[in-house]
Structures are given as C-alpha cells and as structure tokens.
PDB file of C-alpha atoms in Angstrom:
ATOM      1  CA  UNK A   1      11.468  14.177   3.412  1.00 83.00           C
ATOM      2  CA  UNK A   2      10.389  10.657   2.458  1.00 89.00           C
ATOM      3  CA  UNK A   3      10.868   9.042  -0.918  1.00 93.00           C
ATOM      4  CA  UNK A   4       8.890   5.946  -1.877  1.00 96.00           C
ATOM      5  CA  UNK A   5       9.842   3.373  -4.509  1.00 97.00           C
ATOM      6  CA  UNK A   6       7.547   0.515  -5.449  1.00 98.00           C
ATOM      7  CA  UNK A   7       8.609  -2.816  -6.893  1.00 98.00           C
ATOM      8  CA  UNK A   8       7.320  -6.333  -7.382  1.00 98.00           C
ATOM      9  CA  UNK A   9       4.746  -5.825 -10.084  1.00 97.00           C
ATOM     10  CA  UNK A  10       4.471  -8.051 -13.118  1.00 97.00           C
ATOM     11  CA  UNK A  11       2.308 -10.147 -15.416  1.00 98.00           C
ATOM     12  CA  UNK A  12       0.610 -13.145 -13.826  1.00 98.00           C
ATOM     13  CA  UNK A  13      -2.329 -15.409 -14.501  1.00 98.00           C
ATOM     14  CA  UNK A  14      -5.574 -15.275 -12.572  1.00 98.00           C
ATOM     15  CA  UNK A  15      -5.275 -17.054  -9.251  1.00 98.00           C
ATOM     16  CA  UNK A  16      -1.577 -16.321  -8.855  1.00 98.00           C
ATOM     17  CA  UNK A  17       0.128 -14.263  -6.155  1.00 98.00           C
ATOM     18  CA  UNK A  18       2.435 -11.270  -6.132  1.00 98.00           C
ATOM     19  CA  UNK A  19       4.131  -9.340  -3.360  1.00 98.00           C
ATOM     20  CA  UNK A  20       4.617  -5.649  -3.874  1.00 98.00           C
ATOM     21  CA  UNK A  21       7.196  -3.661  -1.929  1.00 98.00           C
ATOM     22  CA  UNK A  22       7.221   0.019  -1.053  1.00 97.00           C
ATOM     23  CA  UNK A  23      10.708   1.027   0.004  1.00 97.00           C
ATOM     24  CA  UNK A  24      10.988   4.298   1.871  1.00 94.00           C
ATOM     25  CA  UNK A  25      13.952   6.540   2.480  1.00 91.00           C
ATOM     26  CA  UNK A  26      14.346   8.964   5.329  1.00 81.00           C
ATOM     27  CA  UNK A  27      14.635   8.528   9.058  1.00 72.00           C
ATOM     28  CA  UNK A  28      11.012   9.492   9.610  1.00 82.00           C
ATOM     29  CA  UNK A  29       9.578   6.660   7.494  1.00 83.00           C
ATOM     30  CA  UNK A  30       8.577   4.647  10.561  1.00 83.00           C
ATOM     31  CA  UNK A  31       6.349   7.509  11.759  1.00 87.00           C
ATOM     32  CA  UNK A  32       4.231   7.568   8.606  1.00 92.00           C
ATOM     33  CA  UNK A  33       1.204   5.461   7.938  1.00 95.00           C
ATOM     34  CA  UNK A  34       1.421   3.906   4.488  1.00 96.00           C
ATOM     35  CA  UNK A  35      -1.341   3.136   2.024  1.00 97.00           C
ATOM     36  CA  UNK A  36      -1.550   1.379  -1.303  1.00 98.00           C
ATOM     37  CA  UNK A  37      -3.702   2.763  -4.085  1.00 98.00           C
ATOM     38  CA  UNK A  38      -4.271   1.494  -7.607  1.00 98.00           C
ATOM     39  CA  UNK A  39      -5.376   3.012 -10.860  1.00 97.00           C
ATOM     40  CA  UNK A  40      -6.615   1.030 -13.828  1.00 96.00           C
ATOM     41  CA  UNK A  41      -6.780   2.515 -17.334  1.00 91.00           C
ATOM     42  CA  UNK A  42      -9.584   5.033 -17.703  1.00 93.00           C
ATOM     43  CA  UNK A  43     -10.578   4.609 -14.053  1.00 95.00           C
ATOM     44  CA  UNK A  44     -10.092   6.789 -11.016  1.00 95.00           C
ATOM     45  CA  UNK A  45      -7.452   5.971  -8.444  1.00 95.00           C
ATOM     46  CA  UNK A  46      -8.837   3.802  -5.676  1.00 96.00           C
ATOM     47  CA  UNK A  47      -7.740   2.943  -2.177  1.00 96.00           C
ATOM     48  CA  UNK A  48      -6.528  -0.626  -1.638  1.00 98.00           C
ATOM     49  CA  UNK A  49      -5.066  -0.972   1.857  1.00 98.00           C
ATOM     50  CA  UNK A  50      -3.424   0.992   4.649  1.00 97.00           C
ATOM     51  CA  UNK A  51      -1.209   0.281   7.638  1.00 96.00           C
ATOM     52  CA  UNK A  52      -0.431   2.393  10.690  1.00 95.00           C
ATOM     53  CA  UNK A  53       2.949   2.922  12.313  1.00 88.00           C
ATOM     54  CA  UNK A  54       3.809   0.251  14.792  1.00 86.00           C
ATOM     55  CA  UNK A  55       3.915   0.507  18.561  1.00 86.00           C
ATOM     56  CA  UNK A  56       7.008  -0.460  20.492  1.00 78.00           C
ATOM     57  CA  UNK A  57       6.036  -4.128  20.210  1.00 85.00           C
ATOM     58  CA  UNK A  58       5.588  -4.254  16.460  1.00 84.00           C
ATOM     59  CA  UNK A  59       1.794  -4.142  16.526  1.00 90.00           C
ATOM     60  CA  UNK A  60       0.052  -2.309  13.707  1.00 94.00           C
ATOM     61  CA  UNK A  61      -3.472  -1.570  12.555  1.00 95.00           C
ATOM     62  CA  UNK A  62      -4.546  -2.115   8.974  1.00 96.00           C
ATOM     63  CA  UNK A  63      -7.561  -1.600   6.763  1.00 96.00           C
ATOM     64  CA  UNK A  64      -8.634  -2.854   3.341  1.00 97.00           C
ATOM     65  CA  UNK A  65     -10.991  -2.046   0.533  1.00 96.00           C
ATOM     66  CA  UNK A  66     -13.889  -4.480   0.439  1.00 96.00           C
ATOM     67  CA  UNK A  67     -12.917  -6.057  -2.872  1.00 95.00           C
ATOM     68  CA  UNK A  68      -9.443  -7.073  -1.680  1.00 98.00           C
ATOM     69  CA  UNK A  69     -10.308  -8.042   1.881  1.00 97.00           C
ATOM     70  CA  UNK A  70      -9.308 -11.647   2.510  1.00 97.00           C
ATOM     71  CA  UNK A  71      -7.036 -11.751  -0.551  1.00 98.00           C
ATOM     72  CA  UNK A  72      -4.516  -8.965   0.129  1.00 98.00           C
ATOM     73  CA  UNK A  73      -2.385  -8.433   3.226  1.00 98.00           C
ATOM     74  CA  UNK A  74      -0.433  -5.292   4.055  1.00 98.00           C
ATOM     75  CA  UNK A  75       2.543  -5.403   6.402  1.00 96.00           C
ATOM     76  CA  UNK A  76       5.584  -3.335   7.262  1.00 94.00           C
ATOM     77  CA  UNK A  77       9.170  -3.893   8.314  1.00 92.00           C
ATOM     78  CA  UNK A  78      10.451  -0.642   9.783  1.00 88.00           C
ATOM     79  CA  UNK A  79      13.951  -2.054  10.134  1.00 88.00           C
ATOM     80  CA  UNK A  80      13.998  -2.265   6.342  1.00 92.00           C
ATOM     81  CA  UNK A  81      11.884   0.879   5.787  1.00 92.00           C
ATOM     82  CA  UNK A  82       9.578  -1.223   3.667  1.00 95.00           C
ATOM     83  CA  UNK A  83       5.856  -1.847   3.424  1.00 97.00           C
ATOM     84  CA  UNK A  84       4.589  -4.931   1.614  1.00 98.00           C
ATOM     85  CA  UNK A  85       1.363  -5.803  -0.120  1.00 98.00           C
ATOM     86  CA  UNK A  86       0.879  -9.542  -0.448  1.00 98.00           C
ATOM     87  CA  UNK A  87      -1.714 -10.186  -3.142  1.00 98.00           C
ATOM     88  CA  UNK A  88      -3.217 -13.650  -3.423  1.00 98.00           C
ATOM     89  CA  UNK A  89      -5.939 -15.087  -5.652  1.00 98.00           C
ATOM     90  CA  UNK A  90      -5.406 -12.312  -8.162  1.00 98.00           C
ATOM     91  CA  UNK A  91      -8.190 -11.495 -10.588  1.00 98.00           C
ATOM     92  CA  UNK A  92      -8.099  -9.723 -13.960  1.00 97.00           C
ATOM     93  CA  UNK A  93      -9.911  -6.793 -12.346  1.00 96.00           C
ATOM     94  CA  UNK A  94      -6.891  -6.294 -10.067  1.00 98.00           C
ATOM     95  CA  UNK A  95      -4.929  -5.122 -13.105  1.00 98.00           C
ATOM     96  CA  UNK A  96      -3.693  -1.589 -12.415  1.00 98.00           C
ATOM     97  CA  UNK A  97      -0.728   0.553 -11.521  1.00 98.00           C
ATOM     98  CA  UNK A  98      -0.180   0.190  -7.791  1.00 98.00           C
ATOM     99  CA  UNK A  99       1.161   3.184  -5.904  1.00 98.00           C
ATOM    100  CA  UNK A 100       2.131   3.601  -2.270  1.00 98.00           C
ATOM    101  CA  UNK A 101       1.690   6.816  -0.333  1.00 97.00           C
ATOM    102  CA  UNK A 102       2.763   8.108   3.084  1.00 95.00           C
ATOM    103  CA  UNK A 103       0.506  10.008   5.473  1.00 94.00           C
ATOM    104  CA  UNK A 104       1.537  11.658   8.747  1.00 90.00           C
ATOM    105  CA  UNK A 105      -0.599  10.513  11.664  1.00 87.00           C
ATOM    106  CA  UNK A 106      -0.584  11.601  15.270  1.00 86.00           C
ATOM    107  CA  UNK A 107      -0.900   8.185  16.896  1.00 88.00           C
ATOM    108  CA  UNK A 108       0.619   4.800  16.170  1.00 86.00           C
ATOM    109  CA  UNK A 109      -2.765   3.162  15.642  1.00 89.00           C
ATOM    110  CA  UNK A 110      -4.243   5.733  13.253  1.00 89.00           C
ATOM    111  CA  UNK A 111      -4.975   4.365   9.789  1.00 92.00           C
ATOM    112  CA  UNK A 112      -5.380   6.858   6.947  1.00 90.00           C
ATOM    113  CA  UNK A 113      -8.369   6.747   4.676  1.00 87.00           C
ATOM    114  CA  UNK A 114      -8.740   7.112   0.931  1.00 88.00           C
ATOM    115  CA  UNK A 115      -8.650  10.904   0.696  1.00 87.00           C
ATOM    116  CA  UNK A 116      -5.627  11.828  -1.405  1.00 82.00           C
ATOM    117  CA  UNK A 117      -5.093  15.204   0.241  1.00 85.00           C
ATOM    118  CA  UNK A 118      -3.888  13.674   3.526  1.00 90.00           C
ATOM    119  CA  UNK A 119      -0.884  12.003   1.925  1.00 94.00           C
ATOM    120  CA  UNK A 120       2.405  13.892   1.847  1.00 93.00           C
ATOM    121  CA  UNK A 121       4.452  11.563  -0.362  1.00 94.00           C
ATOM    122  CA  UNK A 122       3.704   9.291  -3.308  1.00 96.00           C
ATOM    123  CA  UNK A 123       5.707   6.738  -5.215  1.00 97.00           C
ATOM    124  CA  UNK A 124       5.791   6.316  -9.000  1.00 96.00           C
ATOM    125  CA  UNK A 125       3.950   3.031  -9.083  1.00 97.00           C
ATOM    126  CA  UNK A 126       4.425  -0.529 -10.284  1.00 98.00           C
ATOM    127  CA  UNK A 127       2.320  -2.233 -12.948  1.00 98.00           C
ATOM    128  CA  UNK A 128       0.330  -5.343 -12.068  1.00 98.00           C
ATOM    129  CA  UNK A 129      -1.319  -7.202 -14.934  1.00 98.00           C
ATOM    130  CA  UNK A 130      -3.491 -10.255 -14.329  1.00 98.00           C
ATOM    131  CA  UNK A 131      -4.478 -12.310 -17.356  1.00 97.00           C
ATOM    132  CA  UNK A 132      -7.564 -14.508 -17.457  1.00 94.00           C
TER     133      UNK A 132
END
C-alpha cells in the first residue's frame, strides 16, 4: 500500500517558479515509478512528467510532456520517499490541480506513460494558479 500526498502549490505570477512535492508512505515507494498529472477546469487530465525508480547508483530516467519540456524538472529522493516537480518560467496555462500517481514497473529504467489505468495509487492534488 502506498499513500501519496502532494504539497507546494500556490498562487504565483507568470515567470515565477514553484516546487511541488509528492510524499509517499510505505516501504515499497522506491519501487514505484511516479508521474505528475494536471487537470485544469473543464479540461481533461493530462500527463506532465514521469520518473522511474533509481538504480543502485541513484540514476533515474524521466520523461516530459512537450509543453513543459525545458521548464519543468522531475526528481526523486528515495531516502525521503519524495518526488519533486520543479516548475520554472510558469505560464497562466500551467494553472491546474497537480496530482502525483504511482505505477508499478518491472525494471528500474521503465518510465510510465499517460494511460491512467497503469497507475495503482493517486494523491489528492495541489492547486497551482499562475496569474498573468
């Protein structure tokens, strides 16, 4: 069983930065790949970024949606059972509820995709609002 709790959201101006955290509970957290999704009002949930487990040397694999590539960075600290989403150069269109989700993967380098059905656990979300 893994529980996920997001934090770090808030109201910022365009161009600012925020760092979201996804804190996981459970001893198996380090064996789950973690993704961030977001959902804006009256829009479907969309994939933002994903990160694999890490190998014994702390290496991970990540992937990003095209519209956040170069602005957002996902990382994880398994010692703290936490995955981060560093968001820079925020735009008003980044406004959404950001949710993290955990997917079981068979290898350390596997990165989950955007299909919701592969994720076993979801957090409640944290609101990010970017004003123009």
